[in-house]
Amino acid sequence: MNPTELDTALHRYAETFLGRVGDAAEHERRAQLVRYLRNIVGSSIAPTRQRSAEMIVEDMQKRVAQSGRGTQAAVSVARLFNGLRHRDASYDWAAVLQLLAETSGAAAGHGGNISSLSYFAAHAPVQTHAYTEHAHTHAHAQAMEVESERMRRGMQTPDQGMVVDEQPMAPAQAQAQAQTLYRSFDRHDDVAEAELLRDLVYVMQGVDGAHVRWNKATQRYVVDAGLKLSRPTREMVASIAELGVLARRVQEYVGWADAQGRLLEQSLGAELRTELAEYFGLVADIEARLCAAPTGALAGETPGGVTFRSVLGWASDARARLRLVVRAIDDMAQAPGGSASGGALLSTVGAFVDHGDPFTQTVARRLLRTAAQPFTRILVQWVTTGELSDPYGEFFVRAAGTDRLWSQQFRVVQDMIPAHYSRDQTRRIYQVGRSLAFLRGACGDAEWVATQVAQPQPADTADARRLEAFIRRTAATVNARLMHVLRSTFGLTRHVSAIRRLLLFQQGDFALSLADVLDTHVARGQRQIMAHDLSAALDSAVRSSSAQNEPPEHLAALVLAFDGAESWDDVTLRYTLARPLAQVIEPGHLQRYAAVSRFLLRLKRIDGQLTALWAQHMAAERLRRRAADLARRTNSSASSSLPAEEPAEVQRSVRAAAILVSEMVQFFHQVQRFIALNVVEGAWAEFCAREQAAGDLDAWSEAHDAFVASVHRLTSGAGFQRSLAPIVDTAFQFVGVVRELHSLRALAERSHASMPALAEQAKRVQVVAARFREQVQALVRALSMNAGNDYQMLAVSIDFNCAYTAASA
């Protein structure tokens, strides 16, 4: 019987991957292969995944279109399939089309899918035939090649060149012959598929097999170098051996996590053990299938047989899960220190939850839920008791090991914050735990913490959203309690208000009384100053002012101390606080208050001394006029004017000193008014507004920090205090020089003689007065050019009549 077009197509199909016939032995082998292919086409063997004929044709069209042959060729595929289906609508063409689709890549260089489909279109449905011996000579092979090419191009009837058995074989006989051929083709590999599969069962468990062993250099399982395997077989073995590599990596991490002892890593390791248990169960099922195969049967020869492809299909989900786990392990190994732990571990695993693949999301959520259980227990204990039970440092809150309960006892480790925790959520967790610890340790409110703080339900800790809502409710309750205790029991805001009145001298009579007391002690010239002298001076200032009406705890917090040298010119008024307020208001803030108070006290002292100097000058002038008037009455030759022996330069200096005293008083009044109203009171109004709205201690501390910074910046910043300090020193020097002038003048009047020292002192007064005006002019220029509106307004207040501006011009 002449060979059919199917026979010619099978010959050509064999040549696509075996090449042309070389010798007689190859002819014999090629004939067996063609018979084997013929039986496969006519058998009931189906692919692992069943697809409809329409789906297969659609895939074939896509391949043809992507190969660059155009859309017309893709349309031809559909047209040929319609012809086949019209020839025999009852036949299931899916198996034939599946074969063509799977081998189209290899056949693309010899005609592609369209020509192969053409061969089948001529003879449908396919029937089972057996090949006999044929084409034993090279000439016959050349003739068959020419005839095959002619058949491919024109679909003509082939010449007589092949002998085909006209009688079809029985199904059992055809199956037996197919199995015989299958065994003969195993000669391409040195080891049969079934033997390799049994070897791979060990490899999948991380154990070396007889032919596949672990390679330390490449960290993979490799086949023995001396074993001859075809390329497809090697690729399938490598794909299955990858499961062993992945399982080995997971087992190594689980063992390492157990050795480290950290809670989150152990919890993740427990989940990975569950994952490995499922995987090993799959391996056991595959091994049971191999053991159940008939004795002497090869893989794939029975309906329930095990093949490379079936193993890969069964293990596809397990391989995807293990790949995900190993990728997470690799990401954790790239963290600082060689391994991610604690919150960093949760960040690494949580990153896969945001993956777009639903399968990846499902696996990552399960890993994250289990790994986060120890972290959640630490978090719940922190937000319900304020206690930090974290022996391995896996939580993002750490104890700082200091007694500063509020500001410094705990700190946040940024690297340990899980990536799926928002900034507000992290701040809330940190803040509520600190508040509870502060209530227990500093405020003595441990009983309320133990009895009134709510505990979460199991459902709250199992769901991230419900846990966040629980933390929000707990934070609101704890913060309200802490602020109530600090405000009502310990008077936090009342103490800050006392600092404003007493240290910042907003209660003016106390500042004047203190300045007078200090000036009195300075005038005495006491060399050795004892601690009780400072206490007595402060007590005298309090009793002689309205400060005596302050609450006892506020007065007890006032301390007069030295600031540098032990002299009355270097004393500073300070405010001390006890626990727990000493942990809320930082020592640095109290130091800033003291610095501002020292500056303001110098202004109050110079203001008082200038006022006293003005009173002294006016009293001296009145006495001189009364004395002159009395002398005129008793002696007609006496003049009511000043004594003739007093030089005119002295008279001008005295008059200029009186004028300059009034200028200085006006200058320092404007400076003090600016500090009291623009600086202190403005900042205090803002603090009160923010303090009332503060719902937690952090917000209150931020408001207080802003108040202190504003006062300190406007009194000490922008060079204001540095520019004002030399002016104050000049004013103190001026007071001393003028007092000396009045003393010399009075002495000259009593002795009725001229004194050269009086003229020299008058010159000193003029020099100091000129220096003061130059310094004030420089200050006015600096304030006018400052960007702050407050400083510019101060410059206008000081130079309200443009006296300093006109003088500098």
Coordinates of N, CA and C in Angstrom, one line a residue, residues 39 43 175 214 227 278 344 371 433 500 503 591 597 600 614 626 672 729:
N39 N 1.3 5.2 16.2 CA 0.5 4.6 17.2 C 0.1 5.7 18.2
S43 N -3.7 6.6 19.3 CA -4.0 6.1 20.6 C -4.9 7.1 21.4
Q175 N -0.8 -1.2 21.3 CA -0.3 -0.7 22.6 C 0.9 -1.4 23.0
W214 N 24.1 16.8 45.7 CA 24.3 18.2 46.1 C 25.7 18.7 45.7
L227 N 26.9 10.7 33.4 CA 25.6 10.2 33.0 C 25.2 10.8 31.8
E278 N 3.4 20.1 54.6 CA 2.5 19.9 53.5 C 3.3 19.5 52.3
A344 N 11.7 44.6 61.4 CA 12.3 44.5 60.0 C 11.9 43.2 59.3
A371 N 4.0 35.0 61.9 CA 5.2 35.6 62.3 C 5.0 36.8 63.3
G433 N 2.0 53.9 75.4 CA 2.8 53.1 76.4 C 3.6 54.0 77.3
R500 N 5.9 82.3 84.6 CA 5.7 83.5 83.8 C 5.6 84.8 84.7
L503 N 9.4 84.4 87.3 CA 10.7 84.4 86.7 C 10.8 85.4 85.5
Q591 N 16.6 76.1 82.4 CA 17.8 76.9 82.2 C 17.5 78.1 81.3
S597 N 15.4 85.3 82.8 CA 15.2 86.0 84.1 C 16.4 86.8 84.4
L600 N 16.4 90.0 82.3 CA 15.3 90.9 82.7 C 15.6 91.5 84.0
W614 N 17.8 109.8 89.1 CA 17.0 111.0 88.7 C 16.4 111.7 90.0
R626 N 17.5 126.0 97.3 CA 17.0 126.5 98.6 C 18.2 127.2 99.4
Q672 N 11.7 97.1 78.1 CA 10.9 96.3 78.9 C 9.5 96.1 78.5
D729 N 25.6 97.8 80.3 CA 26.9 98.0 81.0 C 27.2 99.5 81.0

